[in-house]
Short mmCIF file of C-alpha atoms in Angstrom, two decimals:
data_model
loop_
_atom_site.label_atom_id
_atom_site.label_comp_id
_atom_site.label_asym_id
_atom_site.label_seq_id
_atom_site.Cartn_x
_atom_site.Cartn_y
_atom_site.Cartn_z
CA UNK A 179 0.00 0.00 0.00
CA UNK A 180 1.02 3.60 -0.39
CA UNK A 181 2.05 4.96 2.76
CA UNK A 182 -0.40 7.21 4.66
CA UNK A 183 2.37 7.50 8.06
CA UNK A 184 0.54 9.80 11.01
CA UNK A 185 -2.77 8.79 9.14
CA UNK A 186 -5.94 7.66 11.31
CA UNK A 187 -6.62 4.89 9.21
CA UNK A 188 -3.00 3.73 8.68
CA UNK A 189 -2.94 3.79 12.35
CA UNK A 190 -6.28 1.77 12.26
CA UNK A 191 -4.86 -1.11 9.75
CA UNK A 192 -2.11 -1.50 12.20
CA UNK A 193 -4.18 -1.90 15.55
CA UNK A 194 -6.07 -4.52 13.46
CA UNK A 195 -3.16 -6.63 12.14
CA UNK A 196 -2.45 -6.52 15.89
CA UNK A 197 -5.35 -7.67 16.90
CA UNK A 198 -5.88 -10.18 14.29
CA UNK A 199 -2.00 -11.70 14.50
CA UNK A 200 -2.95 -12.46 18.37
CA UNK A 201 -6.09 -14.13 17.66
CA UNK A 202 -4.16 -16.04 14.59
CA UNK A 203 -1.15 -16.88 17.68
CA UNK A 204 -3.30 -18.13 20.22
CA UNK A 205 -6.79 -17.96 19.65
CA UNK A 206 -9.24 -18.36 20.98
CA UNK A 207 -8.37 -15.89 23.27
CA UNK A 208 -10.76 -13.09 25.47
CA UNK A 209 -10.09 -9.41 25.06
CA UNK A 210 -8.11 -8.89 28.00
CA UNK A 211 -5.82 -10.97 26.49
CA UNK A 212 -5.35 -9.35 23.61
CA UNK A 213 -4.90 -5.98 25.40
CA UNK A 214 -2.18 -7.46 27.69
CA UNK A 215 -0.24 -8.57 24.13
CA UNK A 216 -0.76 -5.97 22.41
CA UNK A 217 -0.30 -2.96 24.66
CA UNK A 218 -3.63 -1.81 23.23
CA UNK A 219 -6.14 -0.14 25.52
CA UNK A 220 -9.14 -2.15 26.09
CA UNK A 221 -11.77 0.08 24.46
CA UNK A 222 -9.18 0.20 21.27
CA UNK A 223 -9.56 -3.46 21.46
CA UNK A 224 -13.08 -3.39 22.38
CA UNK A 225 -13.71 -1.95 19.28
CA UNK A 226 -11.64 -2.73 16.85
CA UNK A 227 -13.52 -6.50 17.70
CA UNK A 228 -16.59 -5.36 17.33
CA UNK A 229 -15.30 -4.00 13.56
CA UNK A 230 -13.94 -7.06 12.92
CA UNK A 231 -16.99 -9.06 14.19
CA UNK A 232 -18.95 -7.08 11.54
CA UNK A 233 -16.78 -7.64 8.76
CA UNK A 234 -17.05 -11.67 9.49
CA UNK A 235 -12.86 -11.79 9.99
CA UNK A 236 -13.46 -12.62 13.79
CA UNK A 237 -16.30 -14.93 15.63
CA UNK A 238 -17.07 -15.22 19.25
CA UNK A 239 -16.85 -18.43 20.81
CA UNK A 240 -17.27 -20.48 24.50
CA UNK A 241 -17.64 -18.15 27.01
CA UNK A 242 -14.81 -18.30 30.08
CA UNK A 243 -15.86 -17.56 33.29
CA UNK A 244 -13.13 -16.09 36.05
CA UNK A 245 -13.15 -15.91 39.59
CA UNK A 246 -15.83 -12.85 39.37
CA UNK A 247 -17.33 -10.77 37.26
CA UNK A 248 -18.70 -10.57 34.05
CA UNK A 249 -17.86 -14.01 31.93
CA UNK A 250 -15.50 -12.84 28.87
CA UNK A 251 -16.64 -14.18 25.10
CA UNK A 252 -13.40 -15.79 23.21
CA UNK A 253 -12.49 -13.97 19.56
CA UNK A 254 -11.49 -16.98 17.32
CA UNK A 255 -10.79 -16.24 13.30
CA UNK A 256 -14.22 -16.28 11.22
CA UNK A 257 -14.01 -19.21 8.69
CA UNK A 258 -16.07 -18.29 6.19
CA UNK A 259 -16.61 -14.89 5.42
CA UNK A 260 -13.27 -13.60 4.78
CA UNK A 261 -11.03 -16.10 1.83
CA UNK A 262 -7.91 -15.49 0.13
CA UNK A 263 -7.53 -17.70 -2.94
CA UNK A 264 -4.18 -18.69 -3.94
CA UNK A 265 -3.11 -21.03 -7.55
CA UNK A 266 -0.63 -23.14 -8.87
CA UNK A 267 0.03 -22.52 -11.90
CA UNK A 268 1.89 -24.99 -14.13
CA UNK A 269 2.44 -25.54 -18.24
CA UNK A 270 -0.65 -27.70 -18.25
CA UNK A 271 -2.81 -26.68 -15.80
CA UNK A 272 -4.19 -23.68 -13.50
CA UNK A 273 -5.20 -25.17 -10.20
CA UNK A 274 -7.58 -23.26 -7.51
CA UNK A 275 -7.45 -22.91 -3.85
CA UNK A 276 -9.80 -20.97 -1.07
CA UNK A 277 -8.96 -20.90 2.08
CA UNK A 278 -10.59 -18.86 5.19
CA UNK A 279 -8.30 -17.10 7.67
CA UNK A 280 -7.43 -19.63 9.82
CA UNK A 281 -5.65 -21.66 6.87
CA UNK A 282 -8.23 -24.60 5.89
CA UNK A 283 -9.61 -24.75 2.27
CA UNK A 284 -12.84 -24.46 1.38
CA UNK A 285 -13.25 -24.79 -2.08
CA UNK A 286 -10.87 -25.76 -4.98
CA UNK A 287 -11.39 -25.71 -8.83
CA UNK A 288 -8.70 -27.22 -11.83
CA UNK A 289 -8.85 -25.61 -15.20
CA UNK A 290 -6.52 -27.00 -17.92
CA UNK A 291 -3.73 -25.07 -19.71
CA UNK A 292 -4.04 -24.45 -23.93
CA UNK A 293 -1.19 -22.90 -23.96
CA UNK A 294 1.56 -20.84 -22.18
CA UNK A 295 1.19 -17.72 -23.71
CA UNK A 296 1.17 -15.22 -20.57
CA UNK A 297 -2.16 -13.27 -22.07
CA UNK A 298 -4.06 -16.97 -21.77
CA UNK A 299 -2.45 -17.98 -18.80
CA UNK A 300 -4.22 -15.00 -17.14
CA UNK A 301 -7.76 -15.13 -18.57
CA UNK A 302 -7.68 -18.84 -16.97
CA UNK A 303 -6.73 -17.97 -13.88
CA UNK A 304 -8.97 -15.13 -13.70
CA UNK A 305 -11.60 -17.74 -15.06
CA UNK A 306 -11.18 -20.31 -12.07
CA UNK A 307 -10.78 -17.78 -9.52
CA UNK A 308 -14.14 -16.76 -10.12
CA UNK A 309 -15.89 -20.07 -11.03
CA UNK A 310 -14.32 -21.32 -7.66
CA UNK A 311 -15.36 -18.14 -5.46
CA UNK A 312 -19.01 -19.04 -7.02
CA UNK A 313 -19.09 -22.42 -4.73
CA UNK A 314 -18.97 -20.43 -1.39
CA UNK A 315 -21.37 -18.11 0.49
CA UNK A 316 -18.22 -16.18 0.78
CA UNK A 317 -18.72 -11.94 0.28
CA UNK A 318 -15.29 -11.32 0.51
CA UNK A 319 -12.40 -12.07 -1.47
CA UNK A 320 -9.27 -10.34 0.38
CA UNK A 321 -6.98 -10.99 -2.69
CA UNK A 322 -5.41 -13.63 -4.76
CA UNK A 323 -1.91 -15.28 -4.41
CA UNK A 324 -0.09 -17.49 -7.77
CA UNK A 325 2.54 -19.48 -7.42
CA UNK A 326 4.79 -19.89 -10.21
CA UNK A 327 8.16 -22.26 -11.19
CA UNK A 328 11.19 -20.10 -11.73
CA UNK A 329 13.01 -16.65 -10.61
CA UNK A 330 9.81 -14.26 -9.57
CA UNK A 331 10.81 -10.59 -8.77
CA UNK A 332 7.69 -10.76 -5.85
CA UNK A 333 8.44 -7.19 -5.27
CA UNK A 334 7.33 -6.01 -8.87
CA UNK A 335 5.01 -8.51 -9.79
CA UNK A 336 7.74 -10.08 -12.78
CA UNK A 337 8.43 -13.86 -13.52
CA UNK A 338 12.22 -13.52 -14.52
CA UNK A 339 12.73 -16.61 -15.75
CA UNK A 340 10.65 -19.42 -15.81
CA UNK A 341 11.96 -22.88 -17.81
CA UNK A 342 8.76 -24.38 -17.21
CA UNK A 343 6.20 -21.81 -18.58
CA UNK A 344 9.08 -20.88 -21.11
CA UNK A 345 8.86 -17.03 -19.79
CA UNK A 346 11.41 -14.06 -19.65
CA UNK A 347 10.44 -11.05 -17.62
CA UNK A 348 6.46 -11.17 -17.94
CA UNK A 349 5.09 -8.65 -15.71
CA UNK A 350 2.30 -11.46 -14.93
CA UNK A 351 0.93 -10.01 -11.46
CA UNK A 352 -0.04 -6.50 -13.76
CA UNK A 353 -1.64 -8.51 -16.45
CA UNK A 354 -3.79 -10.29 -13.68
CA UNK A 355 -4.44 -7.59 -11.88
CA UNK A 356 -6.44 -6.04 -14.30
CA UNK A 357 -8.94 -9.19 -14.59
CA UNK A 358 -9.71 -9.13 -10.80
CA UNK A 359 -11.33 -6.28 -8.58
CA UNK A 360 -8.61 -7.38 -5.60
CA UNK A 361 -4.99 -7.61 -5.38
CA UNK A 362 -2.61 -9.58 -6.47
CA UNK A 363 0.45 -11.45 -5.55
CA UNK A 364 3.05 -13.13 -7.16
CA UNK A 365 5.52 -15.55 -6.28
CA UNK A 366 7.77 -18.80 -6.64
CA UNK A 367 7.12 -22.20 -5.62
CA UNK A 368 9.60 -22.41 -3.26
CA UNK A 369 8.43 -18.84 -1.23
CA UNK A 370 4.93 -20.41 -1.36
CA UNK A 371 6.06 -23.38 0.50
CA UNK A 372 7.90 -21.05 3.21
CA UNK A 373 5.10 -18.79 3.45
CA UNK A 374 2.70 -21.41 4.82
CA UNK A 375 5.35 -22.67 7.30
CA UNK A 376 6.16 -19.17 8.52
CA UNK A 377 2.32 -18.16 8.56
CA UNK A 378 1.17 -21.40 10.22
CA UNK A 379 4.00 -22.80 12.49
CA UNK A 380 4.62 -20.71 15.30
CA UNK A 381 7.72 -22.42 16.53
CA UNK A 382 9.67 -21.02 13.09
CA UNK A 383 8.56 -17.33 14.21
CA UNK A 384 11.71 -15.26 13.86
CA UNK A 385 13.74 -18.59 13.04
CA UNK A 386 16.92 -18.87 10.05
CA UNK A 387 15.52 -21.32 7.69
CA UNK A 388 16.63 -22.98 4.65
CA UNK A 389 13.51 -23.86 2.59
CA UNK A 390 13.74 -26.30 -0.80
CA UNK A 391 11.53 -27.28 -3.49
CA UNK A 392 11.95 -30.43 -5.89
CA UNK A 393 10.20 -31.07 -8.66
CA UNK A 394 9.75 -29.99 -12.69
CA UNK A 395 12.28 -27.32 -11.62
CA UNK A 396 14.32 -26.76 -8.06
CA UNK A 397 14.10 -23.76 -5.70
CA UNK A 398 14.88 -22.52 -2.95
CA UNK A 399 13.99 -20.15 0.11
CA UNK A 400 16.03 -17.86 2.41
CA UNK A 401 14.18 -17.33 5.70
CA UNK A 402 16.45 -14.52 7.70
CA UNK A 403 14.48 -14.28 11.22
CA UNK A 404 11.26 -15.53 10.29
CA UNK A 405 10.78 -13.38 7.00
CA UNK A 406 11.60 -14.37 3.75
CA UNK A 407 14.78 -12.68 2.06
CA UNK A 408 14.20 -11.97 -1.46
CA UNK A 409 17.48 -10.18 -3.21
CA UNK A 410 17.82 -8.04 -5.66
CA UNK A 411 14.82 -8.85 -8.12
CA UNK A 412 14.11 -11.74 -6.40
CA UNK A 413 17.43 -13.10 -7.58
CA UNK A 414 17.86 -14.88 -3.84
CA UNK A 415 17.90 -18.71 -3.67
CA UNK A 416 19.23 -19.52 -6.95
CA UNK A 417 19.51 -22.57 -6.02
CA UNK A 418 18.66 -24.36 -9.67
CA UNK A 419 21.34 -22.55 -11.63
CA UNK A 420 23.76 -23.42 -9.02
CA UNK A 421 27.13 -25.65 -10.18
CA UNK A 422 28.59 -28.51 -8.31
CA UNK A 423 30.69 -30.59 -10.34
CA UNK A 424 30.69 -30.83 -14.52
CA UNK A 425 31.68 -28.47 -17.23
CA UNK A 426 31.85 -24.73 -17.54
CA UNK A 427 29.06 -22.83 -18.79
CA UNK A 428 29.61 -22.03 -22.21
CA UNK A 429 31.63 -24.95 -23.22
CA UNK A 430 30.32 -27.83 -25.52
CA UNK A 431 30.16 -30.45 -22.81
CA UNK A 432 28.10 -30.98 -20.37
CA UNK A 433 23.64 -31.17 -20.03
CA UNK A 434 22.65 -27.99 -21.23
CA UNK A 435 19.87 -25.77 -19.84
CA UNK A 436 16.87 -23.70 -20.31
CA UNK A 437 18.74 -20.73 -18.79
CA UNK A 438 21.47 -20.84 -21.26
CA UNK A 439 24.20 -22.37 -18.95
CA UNK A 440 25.31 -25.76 -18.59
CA UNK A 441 25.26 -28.55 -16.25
CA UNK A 442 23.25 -26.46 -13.66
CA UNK A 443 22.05 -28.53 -10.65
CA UNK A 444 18.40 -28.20 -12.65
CA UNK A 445 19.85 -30.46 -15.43
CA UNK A 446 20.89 -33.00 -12.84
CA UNK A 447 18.36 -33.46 -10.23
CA UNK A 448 14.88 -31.82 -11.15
CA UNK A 449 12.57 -33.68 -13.07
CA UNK A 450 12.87 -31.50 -15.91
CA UNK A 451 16.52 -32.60 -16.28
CA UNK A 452 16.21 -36.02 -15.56
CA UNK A 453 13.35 -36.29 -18.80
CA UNK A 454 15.77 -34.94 -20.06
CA UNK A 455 18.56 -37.39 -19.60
CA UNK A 456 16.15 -40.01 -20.20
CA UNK A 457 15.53 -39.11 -23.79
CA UNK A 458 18.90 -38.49 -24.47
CA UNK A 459 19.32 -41.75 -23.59
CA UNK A 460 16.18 -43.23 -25.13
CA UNK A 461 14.82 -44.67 -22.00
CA UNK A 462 11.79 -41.47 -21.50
CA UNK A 463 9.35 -43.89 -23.10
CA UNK A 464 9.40 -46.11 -20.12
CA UNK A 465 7.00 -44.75 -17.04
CA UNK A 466 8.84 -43.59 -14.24
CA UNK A 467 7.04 -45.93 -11.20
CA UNK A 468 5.15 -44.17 -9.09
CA UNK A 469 6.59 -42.35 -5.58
CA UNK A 470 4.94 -44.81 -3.62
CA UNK A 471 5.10 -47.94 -6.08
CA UNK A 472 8.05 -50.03 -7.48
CA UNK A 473 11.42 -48.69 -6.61
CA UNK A 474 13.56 -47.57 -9.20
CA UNK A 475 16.09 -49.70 -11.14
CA UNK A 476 18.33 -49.93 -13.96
CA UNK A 477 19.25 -46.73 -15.21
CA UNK A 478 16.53 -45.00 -14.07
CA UNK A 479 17.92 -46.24 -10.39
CA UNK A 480 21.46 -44.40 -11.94
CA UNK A 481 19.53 -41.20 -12.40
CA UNK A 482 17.63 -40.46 -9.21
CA UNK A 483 20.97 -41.51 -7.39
CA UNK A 484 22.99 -39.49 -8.54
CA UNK A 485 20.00 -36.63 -8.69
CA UNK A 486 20.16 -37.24 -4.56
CA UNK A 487 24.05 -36.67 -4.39
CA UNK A 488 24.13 -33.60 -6.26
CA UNK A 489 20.98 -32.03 -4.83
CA UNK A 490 22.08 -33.50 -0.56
CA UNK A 491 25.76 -31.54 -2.06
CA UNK A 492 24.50 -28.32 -3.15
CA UNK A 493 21.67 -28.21 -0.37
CA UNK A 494 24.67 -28.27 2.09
CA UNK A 495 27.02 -26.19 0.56
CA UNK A 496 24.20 -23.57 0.66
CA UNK A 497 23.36 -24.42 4.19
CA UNK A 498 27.17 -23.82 5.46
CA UNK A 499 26.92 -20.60 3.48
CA UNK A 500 23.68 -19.02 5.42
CA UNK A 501 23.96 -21.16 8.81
CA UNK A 502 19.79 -21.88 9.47
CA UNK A 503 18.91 -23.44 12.39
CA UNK A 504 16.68 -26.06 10.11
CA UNK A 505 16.29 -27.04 6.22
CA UNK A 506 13.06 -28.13 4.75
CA UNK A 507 13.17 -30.18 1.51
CA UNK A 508 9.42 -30.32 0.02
CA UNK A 509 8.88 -32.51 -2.49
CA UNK A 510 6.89 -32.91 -5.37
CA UNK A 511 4.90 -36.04 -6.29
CA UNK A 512 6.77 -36.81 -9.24
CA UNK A 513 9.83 -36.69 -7.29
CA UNK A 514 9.24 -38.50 -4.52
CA UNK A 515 11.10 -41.48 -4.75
CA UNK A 516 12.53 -42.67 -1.73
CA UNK A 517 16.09 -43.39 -3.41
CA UNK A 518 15.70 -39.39 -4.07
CA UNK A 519 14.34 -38.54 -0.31
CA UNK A 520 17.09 -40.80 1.26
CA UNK A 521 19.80 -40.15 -0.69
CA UNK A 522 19.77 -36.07 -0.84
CA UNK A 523 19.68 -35.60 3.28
CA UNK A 524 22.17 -39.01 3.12
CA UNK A 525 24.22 -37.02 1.45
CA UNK A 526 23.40 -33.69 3.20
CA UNK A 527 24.60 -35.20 6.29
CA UNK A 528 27.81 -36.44 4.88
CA UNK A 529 28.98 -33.08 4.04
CA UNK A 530 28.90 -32.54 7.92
CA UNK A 531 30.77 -35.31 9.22
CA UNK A 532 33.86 -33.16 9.16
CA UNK A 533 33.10 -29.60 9.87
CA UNK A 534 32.99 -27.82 12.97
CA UNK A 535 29.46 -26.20 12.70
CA UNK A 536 26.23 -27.24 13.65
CA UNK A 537 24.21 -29.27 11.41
CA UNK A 538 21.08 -28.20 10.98
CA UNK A 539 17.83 -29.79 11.55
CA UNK A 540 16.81 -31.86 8.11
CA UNK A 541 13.21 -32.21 7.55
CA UNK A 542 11.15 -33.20 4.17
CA UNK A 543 7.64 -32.69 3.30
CA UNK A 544 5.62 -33.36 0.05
CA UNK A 545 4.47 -30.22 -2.05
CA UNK A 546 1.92 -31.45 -3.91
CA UNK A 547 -0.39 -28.81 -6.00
CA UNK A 548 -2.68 -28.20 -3.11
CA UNK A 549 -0.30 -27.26 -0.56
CA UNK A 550 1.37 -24.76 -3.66
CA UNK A 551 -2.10 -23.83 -4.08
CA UNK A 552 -2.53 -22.91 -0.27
CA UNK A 553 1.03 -21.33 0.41
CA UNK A 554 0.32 -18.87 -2.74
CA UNK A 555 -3.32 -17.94 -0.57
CA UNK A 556 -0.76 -17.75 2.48
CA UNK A 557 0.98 -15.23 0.83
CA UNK A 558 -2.38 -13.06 0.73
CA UNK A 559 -3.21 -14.25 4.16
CA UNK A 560 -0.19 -13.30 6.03
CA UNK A 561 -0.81 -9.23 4.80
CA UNK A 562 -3.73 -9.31 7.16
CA UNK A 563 -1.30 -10.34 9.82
CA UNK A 564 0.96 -8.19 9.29
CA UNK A 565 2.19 -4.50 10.94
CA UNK A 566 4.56 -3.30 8.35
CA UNK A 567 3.57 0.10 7.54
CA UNK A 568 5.08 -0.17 4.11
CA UNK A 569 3.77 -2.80 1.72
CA UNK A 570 6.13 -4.08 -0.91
CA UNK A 571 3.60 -3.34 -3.85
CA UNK A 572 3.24 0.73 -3.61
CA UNK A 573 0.17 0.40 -6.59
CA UNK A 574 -2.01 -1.79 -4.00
CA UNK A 575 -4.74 -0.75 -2.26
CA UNK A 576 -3.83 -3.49 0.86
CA UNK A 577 -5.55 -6.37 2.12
CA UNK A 578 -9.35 -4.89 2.65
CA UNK A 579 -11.85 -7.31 1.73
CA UNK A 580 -13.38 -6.88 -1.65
CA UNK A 581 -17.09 -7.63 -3.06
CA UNK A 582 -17.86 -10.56 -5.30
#
């Protein structure tokens, strides 16, 4: 949002995030609770409730009684007025998420893909965000997040590079914005992931993390004290472009990439690169088993093994670099294969048995399209949590709810 500093109602957006991030913490919890956290007074908190009672973002639940007086009403988060949608959006598919304000979905819708073509891409997107905000009783729609494979400059709304949609600086958040009456956010897989950790975990508040994402492509996350650290353009937690072992870039040998390098650690251990491999050597006509069927063998066995040891390599390389206190590793579906899972924190772990710092804490997850889906809503979500007074997108209006 623009910033309004000294203004009543920037003042009044504050109090609420307040409010609301308490409730979100350790609801449900009375009013005098809040004021004691807060440092509010307890008519500000009186009613800045009753406001947010009205606008359906907060319900009142079991009543407490004390040792005397009157018994105090619990604020909870309201589940169904306020929703944030949030989408993954891949080559072949745009796929739907609602959630309320305390995190749990509520509706979902899949719309398949035509083509890549950023102009398309949008009008489906804006197509299943409304077709799926037509399901609920819902009034308001607080915004929509997107999740998207590749570099995204978050700050500015750009994809940067994305091998997977096959786009180079498409201002994709503008585009979209201009569909939907609410804002928009846009953002990598990998940030996604981290978002819903950070927004829904309240032991990683204010934590160093190292967040990871396998699948078509590889990301990662840089969590500096609970918030995610983006770089310059979003250029932070170039993980996929990243070089362990092989040739130079620009020379003739070596797996070449989408970006234009060669032998990045996306040629070697996302599933984009090992397709790849596999038709280069003529075996991508054979399935790949299933995550949780048949184990892999043969030279498909080859692959995903040495996929682990590069990816467990880089993933601690990077981890020595920034020193987190824990590393999440979410994987896709498609990718994962326990000779993957085991082999990449094996490996991890190997590159510790010598050093002299800590090892972090290693810990994998699955990030299948609905939790994408729901850390790109997170993203939305965690604005309404929030006290910063200045929002990273200065042409947004904020987080206010915003009629169907």
């Amino acid at each position: 949002m623009k910033p309004r500093a000294g203004s009543k109602a920037l003042i009044r957006e504050i109090n609420e995030a307040l409010v609301l991030d308490v409730v979100r913490a350790h609801g449900p919890v009375a009013r005098a609770a809040i004021t004691t956290r807060t440092g509010l007074s307890a008519a500000t908190v009186t009613g800045i409730a009753a406001r947010l009672l009205s606008a359906g973002m907060l319900t009142e639940t079991d009543i407490v009684r004390g040792t005397g007086g009157r018994p105090a009403r619990l604020l909870e988060l309201g589940s169904s007025a306020v929703l944030a949608a949030g989408v993954r959006l891949s080559s072949s598919e745009v796929y739907v998420t609602l959630v309320n304000l305390r995190g749990d979905v509520v509706s979902s819708h899949r719309e398949d893909l035509s083509s890549t073509d950023p102009a398309t891409c949008a009008d489906a997107v804006a197509r299943a965000v409304r077709t799926a905000t037509g399901r609920t009783r819902s009034t308001s729609l607080i915004g929509v997040g997107v999740a998207v494979s590749g570099v995204v400059d978050h700050a500015n709304g750009v994809v940067r590079h994305s091998g997977a949609m096959g786009w180079e600086d498409v201002p994709f958040r503008a585009r979209l914005a201009a569909l939907l009456d609410c804002p928009v956010s846009l953002d990598s897989y990998v940030n996604c992931v981290a978002s819903g950790l950070l927004l829904f975990d309240g032991g990683l508040a204010g934590r160093d993390l190292l967040v990871f994402s396998v699948g078509m492509s590889l990301g990662a996350s840089v969590v500096v004290q609970g918030r995610i650290h983006r770089g310059f353009e979003g250029a932070a937690g170039g993980f996929a472009h990243s070089h362990i072992t092989g040739a130079i870039a620009g020379s003739d040998a070596g797996r070449p990439c989408h970006c234009g390098a060669v032998d990045c650690l996306e040629t070697w251990s996302s599933y984009w690169g090992i397709q790849r491999e596999r038709e280069r050597r003529g075996t991508a006509d054979r399935p790949l088993p299933d995550a949780d069927g048949d184990p892999l063998t043969g030279t498909d066995g080859e692959l995903f093994t040495e996929a682990a040891e590069r990816l467990g390599s880089a993933m601690a390389n990077a981890a020595k670099l920034l020193g987190p206190e824990r590393v999440f590793v979410a994987f896709a579906g498609e990718m994962g294969h326990a000779v993957l899972a085991s082999g990449t924190e094996r490996e991890f772990l190997r590159q510790y048995a010598q050093g002299n710092t800590p090892v972090p804490a290693f810990e994998q997850t699955r990030a299948d399209e609905t939790a994408l889906a729901r850390g790109a809503a997170y993203t939305i979500l965690a604005r309404v949590f929030t006290t910063d007074i200045l929002e990273e997108h200065a042409d947004e209006t904020g987080p206010k709810p915003a009629s169907r």
